[in-house]
């Protein structure tokens, strides 16, 4: 199980997919959605909409 490198929370598949999508596909350390939102200045709601968009688009990082 991966943990967020910033806050130490256990990461979900979505957290990891979002990090890969937003930061780097080759990433080996990840942040949770909340920390990524802080980092990119997004709201949590916006991030979740983006994730559902990526899923709808069939993005392999979220399958
Ligand atoms: Zn975090």
PDB file of C-alpha atoms and ligand atoms in Angstrom:
ATOM      1  CA  UNK A   1       0.000   0.000   0.000  1.00  0.00           C
ATOM      2  CA  UNK A   2       1.334   3.420  -0.976  1.00  0.00           C
ATOM      3  CA  UNK A   3       1.104   6.378   1.366  1.00  0.00           C
ATOM      4  CA  UNK A   4       0.883  10.067   0.518  1.00  0.00           C
ATOM      5  CA  UNK A   5       4.396  11.559   0.649  1.00  0.00           C
ATOM      6  CA  UNK A   6       2.989  14.776   2.099  1.00  0.00           C
ATOM      7  CA  UNK A   7       0.400  13.785   4.706  1.00  0.00           C
ATOM      8  CA  UNK A   8       1.036  10.043   5.081  1.00  0.00           C
ATOM      9  CA  UNK A   9      -2.508   8.945   4.321  1.00  0.00           C
ATOM     10  CA  UNK A  10      -3.120   5.579   2.642  1.00  0.00           C
ATOM     11  CA  UNK A  11      -3.667   6.146  -1.058  1.00  0.00           C
ATOM     12  CA  UNK A  12      -6.522   4.863  -3.181  1.00  0.00           C
ATOM     13  CA  UNK A  13      -6.253   3.776  -6.787  1.00  0.00           C
ATOM     14  CA  UNK A  14      -7.800   7.135  -7.755  1.00  0.00           C
ATOM     15  CA  UNK A  15      -5.211   9.115  -5.772  1.00  0.00           C
ATOM     16  CA  UNK A  16      -2.397   7.293  -7.543  1.00  0.00           C
ATOM     17  CA  UNK A  17      -4.035   7.622 -10.959  1.00  0.00           C
ATOM     18  CA  UNK A  18      -4.589  11.333 -10.427  1.00  0.00           C
ATOM     19  CA  UNK A  19      -1.001  11.880  -9.347  1.00  0.00           C
ATOM     20  CA  UNK A  20       0.275  10.009 -12.406  1.00  0.00           C
ATOM     21  CA  UNK A  21      -2.027  11.971 -14.676  1.00  0.00           C
ATOM     22  CA  UNK A  22      -1.166  15.361 -13.191  1.00  0.00           C
ATOM     23  CA  UNK A  23       2.493  14.926 -12.267  1.00  0.00           C
ATOM     24  CA  UNK A  24       4.185  12.051 -14.049  1.00  0.00           C
ATOM     25  CA  UNK A  25       3.217   8.637 -15.357  1.00  0.00           C
ATOM     26  CA  UNK A  26       6.551   7.326 -14.181  1.00  0.00           C
ATOM     27  CA  UNK A  27       6.101   8.570 -10.612  1.00  0.00           C
ATOM     28  CA  UNK A  28       7.075   6.177  -7.856  1.00  0.00           C
ATOM     29  CA  UNK A  29       5.961   8.348  -4.946  1.00  0.00           C
ATOM     30  CA  UNK A  30       2.493   9.806  -4.782  1.00  0.00           C
ATOM     31  CA  UNK A  31       0.347  12.424  -3.096  1.00  0.00           C
ATOM     32  CA  UNK A  32      -3.313  12.017  -2.172  1.00  0.00           C
ATOM     33  CA  UNK A  33      -6.002  14.020  -3.935  1.00  0.00           C
ATOM     34  CA  UNK A  34      -6.182  16.609  -1.146  1.00  0.00           C
ATOM     35  CA  UNK A  35      -2.448  17.297  -1.230  1.00  0.00           C
ATOM     36  CA  UNK A  36      -2.483  17.408  -5.035  1.00  0.00           C
ATOM     37  CA  UNK A  37      -5.304  19.959  -4.828  1.00  0.00           C
ATOM     38  CA  UNK A  38      -3.168  22.093  -2.509  1.00  0.00           C
ATOM     39  CA  UNK A  39      -0.220  21.686  -4.824  1.00  0.00           C
ATOM     40  CA  UNK A  40      -2.109  22.672  -7.967  1.00  0.00           C
ATOM     41  CA  UNK A  41      -4.506  25.130  -6.325  1.00  0.00           C
ATOM     42  CA  UNK A  42      -7.565  23.039  -7.220  1.00  0.00           C
ATOM     43  CA  UNK A  43     -10.654  22.396  -5.180  1.00  0.00           C
ATOM     44  CA  UNK A  44     -11.433  18.829  -4.179  1.00  0.00           C
ATOM     45  CA  UNK A  45     -14.674  19.066  -6.147  1.00  0.00           C
ATOM     46  CA  UNK A  46     -12.820  20.111  -9.285  1.00  0.00           C
ATOM     47  CA  UNK A  47     -10.339  17.255  -8.849  1.00  0.00           C
ATOM     48  CA  UNK A  48     -13.149  14.728  -8.504  1.00  0.00           C
ATOM     49  CA  UNK A  49     -14.811  16.064 -11.651  1.00  0.00           C
ATOM     50  CA  UNK A  50     -11.511  15.732 -13.487  1.00  0.00           C
ATOM     51  CA  UNK A  51     -11.144  12.149 -12.266  1.00  0.00           C
ATOM     52  CA  UNK A  52     -14.620  11.184 -13.408  1.00  0.00           C
ATOM     53  CA  UNK A  53     -13.810  12.821 -16.748  1.00  0.00           C
ATOM     54  CA  UNK A  54     -10.629  10.764 -17.072  1.00  0.00           C
ATOM     55  CA  UNK A  55     -12.589   7.613 -16.198  1.00  0.00           C
ATOM     56  CA  UNK A  56     -15.260   8.408 -18.763  1.00  0.00           C
ATOM     57  CA  UNK A  57     -12.557   8.956 -21.349  1.00  0.00           C
ATOM     58  CA  UNK A  58     -11.295   5.440 -20.587  1.00  0.00           C
ATOM     59  CA  UNK A  59      -7.946   6.607 -19.218  1.00  0.00           C
ATOM     60  CA  UNK A  60      -5.875   3.521 -18.435  1.00  0.00           C
ATOM     61  CA  UNK A  61      -4.549   5.081 -15.223  1.00  0.00           C
ATOM     62  CA  UNK A  62      -7.997   4.795 -13.676  1.00  0.00           C
ATOM     63  CA  UNK A  63      -9.102   1.384 -14.952  1.00  0.00           C
TER      64      UNK A  63
HETATM   65 ZN1  LIG B   1      -1.818  13.819   1.316  1.00  0.00          ZN
END
